[in-house]
PDB file of N, CA and C in Angstrom:
ATOM      1  N   MET A   1      95.569 121.982  70.858  1.00 84.00           N
ATOM      2  CA  MET A   1      96.488 123.054  70.527  1.00 84.00           C
ATOM      3  C   MET A   1      96.482 123.229  69.012  1.00 84.00           C
ATOM      4  N   ARG A   2      96.110 124.425  68.598  1.00 92.00           N
ATOM      5  CA  ARG A   2      96.096 124.744  67.169  1.00 92.00           C
ATOM      6  C   ARG A   2      97.432 125.377  66.802  1.00 92.00           C
ATOM      7  N   LEU A   3      98.053 124.915  65.734  1.00 95.00           N
ATOM      8  CA  LEU A   3      99.357 125.400  65.303  1.00 95.00           C
ATOM      9  C   LEU A   3      99.248 125.915  63.871  1.00 95.00           C
ATOM     10  N   ASP A   4      99.370 127.242  63.704  1.00 96.00           N
ATOM     11  CA  ASP A   4      99.289 127.868  62.380  1.00 96.00           C
ATOM     12  C   ASP A   4     100.663 128.399  62.000  1.00 96.00           C
ATOM     13  N   ILE A   5     101.114 128.055  60.793  1.00 97.00           N
ATOM     14  CA  ILE A   5     102.435 128.460  60.324  1.00 97.00           C
ATOM     15  C   ILE A   5     102.295 129.192  58.998  1.00 97.00           C
ATOM     16  N   ARG A   6     102.931 130.363  58.914  1.00 96.00           N
ATOM     17  CA  ARG A   6     102.967 131.124  57.665  1.00 96.00           C
ATOM     18  C   ARG A   6     104.420 131.329  57.262  1.00 96.00           C
ATOM     19  N   CYS A   7     104.698 131.201  55.980  1.00 94.00           N
ATOM     20  CA  CYS A   7     106.042 131.419  55.438  1.00 94.00           C
ATOM     21  C   CYS A   7     105.984 132.573  54.445  1.00 94.00           C
ATOM     22  N   LEU A   8     106.890 133.533  54.599  1.00 91.00           N
ATOM     23  CA  LEU A   8     106.958 134.671  53.690  1.00 91.00           C
ATOM     24  C   LEU A   8     108.337 134.751  53.054  1.00 91.00           C
ATOM     25  N   HIS A   9     108.365 134.730  51.739  1.00 86.00           N
ATOM     26  CA  HIS A   9     109.592 134.927  50.959  1.00 86.00           C
ATOM     27  C   HIS A   9     110.672 133.891  51.271  1.00 86.00           C
ATOM     28  N   LEU A  10     110.279 132.656  51.511  1.00 86.00           N
ATOM     29  CA  LEU A  10     111.249 131.595  51.797  1.00 86.00           C
ATOM     30  C   LEU A  10     111.208 130.537  50.708  1.00 86.00           C
ATOM     31  N   ASP A  11     112.387 130.070  50.325  1.00 83.00           N
ATOM     32  CA  ASP A  11     112.474 128.942  49.409  1.00 83.00           C
ATOM     33  C   ASP A  11     112.185 127.670  50.191  1.00 83.00           C
ATOM     34  N   ASN A  12     111.638 126.670  49.522  1.00 86.00           N
ATOM     35  CA  ASN A  12     111.376 125.368  50.144  1.00 86.00           C
ATOM     36  C   ASN A  12     110.474 125.501  51.378  1.00 86.00           C
ATOM     37  N   SER A  13     109.451 126.333  51.258  1.00 89.00           N
ATOM     38  CA  SER A  13     108.625 126.688  52.407  1.00 89.00           C
ATOM     39  C   SER A  13     107.866 125.496  53.001  1.00 89.00           C
ATOM     40  N   GLU A  14     107.498 124.510  52.189  1.00 94.00           N
ATOM     41  CA  GLU A  14     106.793 123.342  52.742  1.00 94.00           C
ATOM     42  C   GLU A  14     107.688 122.566  53.704  1.00 94.00           C
ATOM     43  N   HIS A  15     108.938 122.371  53.324  1.00 96.00           N
ATOM     44  CA  HIS A  15     109.883 121.648  54.180  1.00 96.00           C
ATOM     45  C   HIS A  15     110.187 122.448  55.446  1.00 96.00           C
ATOM     46  N   VAL A  16     110.340 123.756  55.300  1.00 96.00           N
ATOM     47  CA  VAL A  16     110.609 124.633  56.447  1.00 96.00           C
ATOM     48  C   VAL A  16     109.419 124.607  57.406  1.00 96.00           C
ATOM     49  N   ALA A  17     108.205 124.687  56.884  1.00 96.00           N
ATOM     50  CA  ALA A  17     107.008 124.658  57.727  1.00 96.00           C
ATOM     51  C   ALA A  17     106.880 123.320  58.454  1.00 96.00           C
ATOM     52  N   ARG A  18     107.205 122.222  57.783  1.00 97.00           N
ATOM     53  CA  ARG A  18     107.156 120.907  58.420  1.00 97.00           C
ATOM     54  C   ARG A  18     108.175 120.831  59.571  1.00 97.00           C
ATOM     55  N   HIS A  19     109.368 121.363  59.344  1.00 97.00           N
ATOM     56  CA  HIS A  19     110.393 121.386  60.380  1.00 97.00           C
ATOM     57  C   HIS A  19     109.896 122.193  61.592  1.00 97.00           C
ATOM     58  N   ALA A  20     109.301 123.351  61.333  1.00 97.00           N
ATOM     59  CA  ALA A  20     108.779 124.188  62.419  1.00 97.00           C
ATOM     60  C   ALA A  20     107.675 123.470  63.184  1.00 97.00           C
ATOM     61  N   ARG A  21     106.770 122.821  62.462  1.00 97.00           N
ATOM     62  CA  ARG A  21     105.665 122.098  63.114  1.00 97.00           C
ATOM     63  C   ARG A  21     106.209 120.998  64.027  1.00 97.00           C
ATOM     64  N   GLU A  22     107.182 120.240  63.547  1.00 97.00           N
ATOM     65  CA  GLU A  22     107.750 119.148  64.348  1.00 97.00           C
ATOM     66  C   GLU A  22     108.476 119.680  65.584  1.00 97.00           C
ATOM     67  N   ARG A  23     109.299 120.710  65.411  1.00 97.00           N
ATOM     68  CA  ARG A  23     110.082 121.251  66.532  1.00 97.00           C
ATOM     69  C   ARG A  23     109.195 121.883  67.599  1.00 97.00           C
ATOM     70  N   LEU A  24     108.221 122.655  67.179  1.00 96.00           N
ATOM     71  CA  LEU A  24     107.362 123.330  68.151  1.00 96.00           C
ATOM     72  C   LEU A  24     106.410 122.357  68.833  1.00 96.00           C
ATOM     73  N   ALA A  25     105.888 121.400  68.111  1.00 95.00           N
ATOM     74  CA  ALA A  25     105.022 120.393  68.721  1.00 95.00           C
ATOM     75  C   ALA A  25     105.788 119.611  69.783  1.00 95.00           C
ATOM     76  N   ALA A  26     107.031 119.256  69.487  1.00 96.00           N
ATOM     77  CA  ALA A  26     107.851 118.525  70.459  1.00 96.00           C
ATOM     78  C   ALA A  26     108.181 119.401  71.661  1.00 96.00           C
ATOM     79  N   ALA A  27     108.510 120.661  71.429  1.00 95.00           N
ATOM     80  CA  ALA A  27     108.890 121.557  72.519  1.00 95.00           C
ATOM     81  C   ALA A  27     107.722 121.846  73.453  1.00 95.00           C
ATOM     82  N   LEU A  28     106.506 121.878  72.914  1.00 94.00           N
ATOM     83  CA  LEU A  28     105.351 122.281  73.717  1.00 94.00           C
ATOM     84  C   LEU A  28     104.441 121.117  74.099  1.00 94.00           C
ATOM     85  N   GLN A  29     104.847 119.880  73.832  1.00 94.00           N
ATOM     86  CA  GLN A  29     103.964 118.739  74.063  1.00 94.00           C
ATOM     87  C   GLN A  29     103.522 118.602  75.532  1.00 94.00           C
ATOM     88  N   ASN A  30     104.359 118.954  76.478  1.00 93.00           N
ATOM     89  CA  ASN A  30     103.987 118.818  77.893  1.00 93.00           C
ATOM     90  C   ASN A  30     103.002 119.884  78.353  1.00 93.00           C
ATOM     91  N   PHE A  31     102.777 120.903  77.538  1.00 92.00           N
ATOM     92  CA  PHE A  31     101.928 122.024  77.930  1.00 92.00           C
ATOM     93  C   PHE A  31     100.658 122.129  77.093  1.00 92.00           C
ATOM     94  N   GLN A  32     100.359 121.109  76.291  1.00 91.00           N
ATOM     95  CA  GLN A  32      99.242 121.182  75.350  1.00 91.00           C
ATOM     96  C   GLN A  32      97.910 121.505  76.011  1.00 91.00           C
ATOM     97  N   ALA A  33      97.691 121.020  77.224  1.00 90.00           N
ATOM     98  CA  ALA A  33      96.416 121.258  77.899  1.00 90.00           C
ATOM     99  C   ALA A  33      96.207 122.739  78.219  1.00 90.00           C
ATOM    100  N   ARG A  34      97.285 123.481  78.378  1.00 89.00           N
ATOM    101  CA  ARG A  34      97.191 124.899  78.739  1.00 89.00           C
ATOM    102  C   ARG A  34      97.313 125.836  77.550  1.00 89.00           C
ATOM    103  N   ILE A  35      97.676 125.301  76.389  1.00 93.00           N
ATOM    104  CA  ILE A  35      97.908 126.145  75.214  1.00 93.00           C
ATOM    105  C   ILE A  35      96.692 126.126  74.304  1.00 93.00           C
ATOM    106  N   GLU A  36      96.193 127.321  73.987  1.00 94.00           N
ATOM    107  CA  GLU A  36      95.053 127.445  73.084  1.00 94.00           C
ATOM    108  C   GLU A  36      95.494 127.445  71.627  1.00 94.00           C
ATOM    109  N   ARG A  37      96.567 128.207  71.346  1.00 96.00           N
ATOM    110  CA  ARG A  37      96.938 128.439  69.956  1.00 96.00           C
ATOM    111  C   ARG A  37      98.421 128.781  69.862  1.00 96.00           C
ATOM    112  N   VAL A  38      99.040 128.377  68.760  1.00 97.00           N
ATOM    113  CA  VAL A  38     100.422 128.738  68.462  1.00 97.00           C
ATOM    114  C   VAL A  38     100.445 129.304  67.038  1.00 97.00           C
ATOM    115  N   ASP A  39     100.912 130.542  66.904  1.00 97.00           N
ATOM    116  CA  ASP A  39     101.040 131.183  65.594  1.00 97.00           C
ATOM    117  C   ASP A  39     102.519 131.372  65.301  1.00 97.00           C
ATOM    118  N   VAL A  40     102.928 130.946  64.111  1.00 97.00           N
ATOM    119  CA  VAL A  40     104.341 131.017  63.722  1.00 97.00           C
ATOM    120  C   VAL A  40     104.453 131.772  62.410  1.00 97.00           C
ATOM    121  N   LEU A  41     105.394 132.706  62.367  1.00 97.00           N
ATOM    122  CA  LEU A  41     105.708 133.425  61.139  1.00 97.00           C
ATOM    123  C   LEU A  41     107.176 133.179  60.826  1.00 97.00           C
ATOM    124  N   LEU A  42     107.426 132.595  59.671  1.00 96.00           N
ATOM    125  CA  LEU A  42     108.788 132.335  59.194  1.00 96.00           C
ATOM    126  C   LEU A  42     109.006 133.230  57.985  1.00 96.00           C
ATOM    127  N   GLU A  43     110.064 134.045  58.033  1.00 94.00           N
ATOM    128  CA  GLU A  43     110.235 134.986  56.925  1.00 94.00           C
ATOM    129  C   GLU A  43     111.696 135.328  56.669  1.00 94.00           C
ATOM    130  N   ASP A  44     111.927 135.685  55.413  1.00 91.00           N
ATOM    131  CA  ASP A  44     113.184 136.294  55.016  1.00 91.00           C
ATOM    132  C   ASP A  44     112.966 137.791  55.247  1.00 91.00           C
ATOM    133  N   MET A  45     113.726 138.378  56.151  1.00 86.00           N
ATOM    134  CA  MET A  45     113.482 139.758  56.553  1.00 86.00           C
ATOM    135  C   MET A  45     113.742 140.760  55.432  1.00 86.00           C
ATOM    136  N   HIS A  46     114.392 140.330  54.350  1.00 79.00           N
ATOM    137  CA  HIS A  46     114.680 141.225  53.238  1.00 79.00           C
ATOM    138  C   HIS A  46     113.757 140.970  52.052  1.00 79.00           C
ATOM    139  N   GLY A  47     112.712 140.190  52.274  1.00 71.00           N
ATOM    140  CA  GLY A  47     111.718 139.960  51.236  1.00 71.00           C
ATOM    141  C   GLY A  47     112.272 139.244  50.032  1.00 71.00           C
ATOM    142  N   VAL A  48     111.858 139.686  48.863  1.00 64.00           N
ATOM    143  CA  VAL A  48     112.246 139.003  47.623  1.00 64.00           C
ATOM    144  C   VAL A  48     113.720 139.192  47.280  1.00 64.00           C
ATOM    145  N   LYS A  49     114.411 140.097  47.970  1.00 64.00           N
ATOM    146  CA  LYS A  49     115.846 140.293  47.736  1.00 64.00           C
ATOM    147  C   LYS A  49     116.665 139.134  48.309  1.00 64.00           C
ATOM    148  N   HIS A  50     116.059 138.346  49.207  1.00 61.00           N
ATOM    149  CA  HIS A  50     116.714 137.196  49.837  1.00 61.00           C
ATOM    150  C   HIS A  50     118.030 137.590  50.505  1.00 61.00           C
ATOM    151  N   GLY A  51     117.909 138.384  51.544  1.00 65.00           N
ATOM    152  CA  GLY A  51     119.078 138.786  52.324  1.00 65.00           C
ATOM    153  C   GLY A  51     119.564 137.647  53.203  1.00 65.00           C
ATOM    154  N   VAL A  52     120.382 137.975  54.187  1.00 80.00           N
ATOM    155  CA  VAL A  52     120.996 136.939  55.017  1.00 80.00           C
ATOM    156  C   VAL A  52     120.289 136.742  56.354  1.00 80.00           C
ATOM    157  N   GLU A  53     119.229 137.479  56.621  1.00 90.00           N
ATOM    158  CA  GLU A  53     118.550 137.340  57.898  1.00 90.00           C
ATOM    159  C   GLU A  53     117.199 136.662  57.731  1.00 90.00           C
ATOM    160  N   ARG A  54     117.052 135.520  58.398  1.00 93.00           N
ATOM    161  CA  ARG A  54     115.774 134.799  58.426  1.00 93.00           C
ATOM    162  C   ARG A  54     115.232 134.924  59.846  1.00 93.00           C
ATOM    163  N   CYS A  55     113.932 135.014  59.964  1.00 96.00           N
ATOM    164  CA  CYS A  55     113.321 135.260  61.265  1.00 96.00           C
ATOM    165  C   CYS A  55     112.224 134.237  61.542  1.00 96.00           C
ATOM    166  N   CYS A  56     112.200 133.755  62.779  1.00 97.00           N
ATOM    167  CA  CYS A  56     111.130 132.886  63.262  1.00 97.00           C
ATOM    168  C   CYS A  56     110.466 133.603  64.434  1.00 97.00           C
ATOM    169  N   THR A  57     109.197 133.929  64.270  1.00 98.00           N
ATOM    170  CA  THR A  57     108.423 134.588  65.323  1.00 98.00           C
ATOM    171  C   THR A  57     107.332 133.622  65.760  1.00 98.00           C
ATOM    172  N   VAL A  58     107.257 133.373  67.068  1.00 97.00           N
ATOM    173  CA  VAL A  58     106.280 132.437  67.614  1.00 97.00           C
ATOM    174  C   VAL A  58     105.470 133.152  68.688  1.00 97.00           C
ATOM    175  N   ARG A  59     104.147 133.055  68.581  1.00 97.00           N
ATOM    176  CA  ARG A  59     103.245 133.601  69.608  1.00 97.00           C
ATOM    177  C   ARG A  59     102.405 132.442  70.134  1.00 97.00           C
ATOM    178  N   VAL A  60     102.427 132.249  71.451  1.00 96.00           N
ATOM    179  CA  VAL A  60     101.661 131.184  72.089  1.00 96.00           C
ATOM    180  C   VAL A  60     100.605 131.811  72.982  1.00 96.00           C
ATOM    181  N   ALA A  61      99.347 131.422  72.761  1.00 95.00           N
ATOM    182  CA  ALA A  61      98.243 131.862  73.608  1.00 95.00           C
ATOM    183  C   ALA A  61      98.020 130.798  74.678  1.00 95.00           C
ATOM    184  N   ILE A  62      98.213 131.195  75.940  1.00 90.00           N
ATOM    185  CA  ILE A  62      98.085 130.279  77.070  1.00 90.00           C
ATOM    186  C   ILE A  62      96.784 130.585  77.796  1.00 90.00           C
ATOM    187  N   THR A  63      96.027 129.566  78.122  1.00 88.00           N
ATOM    188  CA  THR A  63      94.768 129.733  78.831  1.00 88.00           C
ATOM    189  C   THR A  63      95.009 130.420  80.169  1.00 88.00           C
ATOM    190  N   GLY A  64      94.296 131.523  80.388  1.00 83.00           N
ATOM    191  CA  GLY A  64      94.370 132.219  81.666  1.00 83.00           C
ATOM    192  C   GLY A  64      95.631 133.042  81.878  1.00 83.00           C
ATOM    193  N   ALA A  65      96.414 133.277  80.835  1.00 84.00           N
ATOM    194  CA  ALA A  65      97.648 134.058  80.968  1.00 84.00           C
ATOM    195  C   ALA A  65      97.847 134.893  79.702  1.00 84.00           C
ATOM    196  N   SER A  66      98.750 135.835  79.791  1.00 88.00           N
ATOM    197  CA  SER A  66      99.042 136.641  78.608  1.00 88.00           C
ATOM    198  C   SER A  66      99.844 135.812  77.595  1.00 88.00           C
ATOM    199  N   ASP A  67      99.766 136.241  76.342  1.00 93.00           N
ATOM    200  CA  ASP A  67     100.490 135.541  75.280  1.00 93.00           C
ATOM    201  C   ASP A  67     101.998 135.621  75.497  1.00 93.00           C
ATOM    202  N   VAL A  68     102.694 134.622  74.988  1.00 94.00           N
ATOM    203  CA  VAL A  68     104.152 134.601  74.998  1.00 94.00           C
ATOM    204  C   VAL A  68     104.611 134.835  73.564  1.00 94.00           C
ATOM    205  N   LEU A  69     105.542 135.760  73.377  1.00 97.00           N
ATOM    206  CA  LEU A  69     106.054 136.076  72.050  1.00 97.00           C
ATOM    207  C   LEU A  69     107.564 135.896  72.055  1.00 97.00           C
ATOM    208  N   ILE A  70     108.054 135.076  71.137  1.00 97.00           N
ATOM    209  CA  ILE A  70     109.481 134.814  70.990  1.00 97.00           C
ATOM    210  C   ILE A  70     109.857 135.069  69.535  1.00 97.00           C
ATOM    211  N   GLN A  71     110.999 135.726  69.336  1.00 97.00           N
ATOM    212  CA  GLN A  71     111.489 135.959  67.977  1.00 97.00           C
ATOM    213  C   GLN A  71     112.983 135.646  67.951  1.00 97.00           C
ATOM    214  N   HIS A  72     113.402 134.918  66.922  1.00 97.00           N
ATOM    215  CA  HIS A  72     114.825 134.622  66.767  1.00 97.00           C
ATOM    216  C   HIS A  72     115.216 134.872  65.317  1.00 97.00           C
ATOM    217  N   VAL A  73     116.319 135.607  65.135  1.00 96.00           N
ATOM    218  CA  VAL A  73     116.822 135.946  63.809  1.00 96.00           C
ATOM    219  C   VAL A  73     118.160 135.248  63.612  1.00 96.00           C
ATOM    220  N   ASP A  74     118.333 134.636  62.441  1.00 96.00           N
ATOM    221  CA  ASP A  74     119.557 133.887  62.142  1.00 96.00           C
ATOM    222  C   ASP A  74     119.674 133.762  60.627  1.00 96.00           C
ATOM    223  N   PRO A  75     120.884 133.646  60.100  1.00 94.00           N
ATOM    224  CA  PRO A  75     121.018 133.420  58.655  1.00 94.00           C
ATOM    225  C   PRO A  75     120.400 132.088  58.202  1.00 94.00           C
ATOM    226  N   ASP A  76     120.360 131.109  59.090  1.00 95.00           N
ATOM    227  CA  ASP A  76     119.804 129.787  58.785  1.00 95.00           C
ATOM    228  C   ASP A  76     118.416 129.674  59.408  1.00 95.00           C
ATOM    229  N   ILE A  77     117.380 129.566  58.581  1.00 95.00           N
ATOM    230  CA  ILE A  77     116.010 129.514  59.091  1.00 95.00           C
ATOM    231  C   ILE A  77     115.782 128.301  59.993  1.00 95.00           C
ATOM    232  N   TYR A  78     116.445 127.203  59.723  1.00 97.00           N
ATOM    233  CA  TYR A  78     116.283 126.011  60.556  1.00 97.00           C
ATOM    234  C   TYR A  78     116.844 126.252  61.958  1.00 97.00           C
ATOM    235  N   HIS A  79     117.966 126.946  62.037  1.00 97.00           N
ATOM    236  CA  HIS A  79     118.538 127.283  63.343  1.00 97.00           C
ATOM    237  C   HIS A  79     117.643 128.281  64.072  1.00 97.00           C
ATOM    238  N   ALA A  80     117.076 129.232  63.333  1.00 97.00           N
ATOM    239  CA  ALA A  80     116.151 130.202  63.935  1.00 97.00           C
ATOM    240  C   ALA A  80     114.942 129.481  64.528  1.00 97.00           C
ATOM    241  N   ILE A  81     114.417 128.485  63.822  1.00 98.00           N
ATOM    242  CA  ILE A  81     113.279 127.706  64.316  1.00 98.00           C
ATOM    243  C   ILE A  81     113.668 126.929  65.567  1.00 98.00           C
ATOM    244  N   ASP A  82     114.811 126.250  65.520  1.00 98.00           N
ATOM    245  CA  ASP A  82     115.259 125.450  66.667  1.00 98.00           C
ATOM    246  C   ASP A  82     115.453 126.310  67.904  1.00 98.00           C
ATOM    247  N   GLU A  83     116.076 127.465  67.746  1.00 98.00           N
ATOM    248  CA  GLU A  83     116.318 128.353  68.891  1.00 98.00           C
ATOM    249  C   GLU A  83     115.015 128.949  69.418  1.00 98.00           C
ATOM    250  N   ALA A  84     114.118 129.328  68.522  1.00 98.00           N
ATOM    251  CA  ALA A  84     112.823 129.864  68.968  1.00 98.00           C
ATOM    252  C   ALA A  84     112.038 128.795  69.721  1.00 98.00           C
ATOM    253  N   ALA A  85     112.071 127.548  69.260  1.00 97.00           N
ATOM    254  CA  ALA A  85     111.376 126.449  69.945  1.00 97.00           C
ATOM    255  C   ALA A  85     111.975 126.203  71.325  1.00 97.00           C
ATOM    256  N   ARG A  86     113.309 126.214  71.413  1.00 97.00           N
ATOM    257  CA  ARG A  86     113.985 126.013  72.693  1.00 97.00           C
ATOM    258  C   ARG A  86     113.621 127.128  73.677  1.00 97.00           C
ATOM    259  N   ARG A  87     113.669 128.365  73.223  1.00 97.00           N
ATOM    260  CA  ARG A  87     113.333 129.498  74.087  1.00 97.00           C
ATOM    261  C   ARG A  87     111.858 129.487  74.474  1.00 97.00           C
ATOM    262  N   MET A  88     110.986 129.077  73.531  1.00 96.00           N
ATOM    263  CA  MET A  88     109.554 129.025  73.817  1.00 96.00           C
ATOM    264  C   MET A  88     109.269 127.994  74.897  1.00 96.00           C
ATOM    265  N   LYS A  89     109.889 126.826  74.796  1.00 95.00           N
ATOM    266  CA  LYS A  89     109.683 125.785  75.800  1.00 95.00           C
ATOM    267  C   LYS A  89     110.086 126.289  77.180  1.00 95.00           C
ATOM    268  N   ARG A  90     111.245 126.927  77.277  1.00 95.00           N
ATOM    269  CA  ARG A  90     111.728 127.439  78.553  1.00 95.00           C
ATOM    270  C   ARG A  90     110.792 128.514  79.113  1.00 95.00           C
ATOM    271  N   THR A  91     110.325 129.407  78.254  1.00 94.00           N
ATOM    272  CA  THR A  91     109.454 130.491  78.692  1.00 94.00           C
ATOM    273  C   THR A  91     108.098 129.980  79.142  1.00 94.00           C
ATOM    274  N   VAL A  92     107.506 129.056  78.384  1.00 93.00           N
ATOM    275  CA  VAL A  92     106.195 128.506  78.757  1.00 93.00           C
ATOM    276  C   VAL A  92     106.318 127.700  80.056  1.00 93.00           C
ATOM    277  N   ARG A  93     107.398 126.945  80.210  1.00 91.00           N
ATOM    278  CA  ARG A  93     107.610 126.194  81.455  1.00 91.00           C
ATOM    279  C   ARG A  93     107.716 127.153  82.640  1.00 91.00           C
ATOM    280  N   ARG A  94     108.486 128.209  82.488  1.00 90.00           N
ATOM    281  CA  ARG A  94     108.659 129.183  83.558  1.00 90.00           C
ATOM    282  C   ARG A  94     107.329 129.857  83.897  1.00 90.00           C
ATOM    283  N   ARG A  95     106.565 130.201  82.881  1.00 86.00           N
ATOM    284  CA  ARG A  95     105.257 130.837  83.110  1.00 86.00           C
ATOM    285  C   ARG A  95     104.308 129.870  83.824  1.00 86.00           C
ATOM    286  N   SER A  96     104.322 128.592  83.431  1.00 80.00           N
ATOM    287  CA  SER A  96     103.470 127.585  84.076  1.00 80.00           C
ATOM    288  C   SER A  96     103.876 127.376  85.531  1.00 80.00           C
ATOM    289  N   ASN A  97     105.177 127.307  85.795  1.00 78.00           N
ATOM    290  CA  ASN A  97     105.651 127.148  87.171  1.00 78.00           C
ATOM    291  C   ASN A  97     105.278 128.344  88.025  1.00 78.00           C
ATOM    292  N   ARG A  98     105.368 129.522  87.470  1.00 67.00           N
ATOM    293  CA  ARG A  98     105.011 130.731  88.201  1.00 67.00           C
ATOM    294  C   ARG A  98     103.534 130.713  88.580  1.00 67.00           C
ATOM    295  N   ARG A  99     102.671 130.303  87.651  1.00 60.00           N
ATOM    296  CA  ARG A  99     101.229 130.224  87.946  1.00 60.00           C
ATOM    297  C   ARG A  99     100.965 129.186  89.030  1.00 60.00           C
ATOM    298  N   ARG A 100     101.670 128.046  88.964  1.00 55.00           N
ATOM    299  CA  ARG A 100     101.498 127.006  89.970  1.00 55.00           C
ATOM    300  C   ARG A 100     101.961 127.498  91.335  1.00 55.00           C
ATOM    301  N   ASP A 101     103.095 128.192  91.385  1.00 50.00           N
ATOM    302  CA  ASP A 101     103.613 128.705  92.654  1.00 50.00           C
ATOM    303  C   ASP A 101     102.696 129.752  93.262  1.00 50.00           C
ATOM    304  N   ILE A 102     102.131 130.613  92.436  1.00 52.00           N
ATOM    305  CA  ILE A 102     101.198 131.628  92.934  1.00 52.00           C
ATOM    306  C   ILE A 102      99.949 130.959  93.491  1.00 52.00           C
ATOM    307  N   ALA A 103      99.413 129.965  92.784  1.00 54.00           N
ATOM    308  CA  ALA A 103      98.220 129.249  93.275  1.00 54.00           C
ATOM    309  C   ALA A 103      98.525 128.551  94.588  1.00 54.00           C
ATOM    310  N   HIS A 104      99.696 127.940  94.698  1.00 46.00           N
ATOM    311  CA  HIS A 104     100.075 127.272  95.948  1.00 46.00           C
ATOM    312  C   HIS A 104     100.213 128.284  97.071  1.00 46.00           C
ATOM    313  N   HIS A 105     100.836 129.401  96.814  1.00 50.00           N
ATOM    314  CA  HIS A 105     101.018 130.441  97.823  1.00 50.00           C
ATOM    315  C   HIS A 105      99.677 130.956  98.318  1.00 50.00           C
ATOM    316  N   ARG A 106      98.726 131.145  97.409  1.00 56.00           N
ATOM    317  CA  ARG A 106      97.403 131.622  97.796  1.00 56.00           C
ATOM    318  C   ARG A 106      96.667 130.600  98.651  1.00 56.00           C
ATOM    319  N   SER A 107      96.801 129.321  98.316  1.00 58.00           N
ATOM    320  CA  SER A 107      96.110 128.289  99.103  1.00 58.00           C
ATOM    321  C   SER A 107      96.717 128.163 100.500  1.00 58.00           C
ATOM    322  N   VAL A 108      98.010 128.319 100.621  1.00 53.00           N
ATOM    323  CA  VAL A 108      98.675 128.256 101.938  1.00 53.00           C
ATOM    324  C   VAL A 108      98.296 129.482 102.757  1.00 53.00           C
ATOM    325  N   ALA A 109      98.230 130.642 102.132  1.00 57.00           N
ATOM    326  CA  ALA A 109      97.896 131.885 102.843  1.00 57.00           C
ATOM    327  C   ALA A 109      96.434 131.879 103.314  1.00 57.00           C
ATOM    328  N   ALA A 110      95.579 131.160 102.618  1.00 59.00           N
ATOM    329  CA  ALA A 110      94.156 131.128 102.975  1.00 59.00           C
ATOM    330  C   ALA A 110      93.881 130.236 104.184  1.00 59.00           C
ATOM    331  N   ARG A 111      94.827 129.414 104.557  1.00 60.00           N
ATOM    332  CA  ARG A 111      94.600 128.502 105.683  1.00 60.00           C
ATOM    333  C   ARG A 111      94.570 129.177 106.991  1.00 60.00           C
TER     334      ARG A 111
END
């Protein structure tokens, strides 16, 4: 699983990127065999003006399925990362279960 993180207009971007890497790696560890790539964009939505909205956008490329895209906006970038990781884990799990259920249904129907 390749994990690419970009930070735009954020202070302390190295620490923020490390936090994102740790949270997303932990959230997706059970699905690593099915995940090709994870792209993360962490940004201050107001650019150099440093407004109050920070955004964490995560795109996960899953083998044999469409990409999953999650975005969370929050004044605290760390909270945005945590919530995006939590939602990503739930979405990838649901997508994996759906694929497993469809495969099982097809094998039962073929009998």
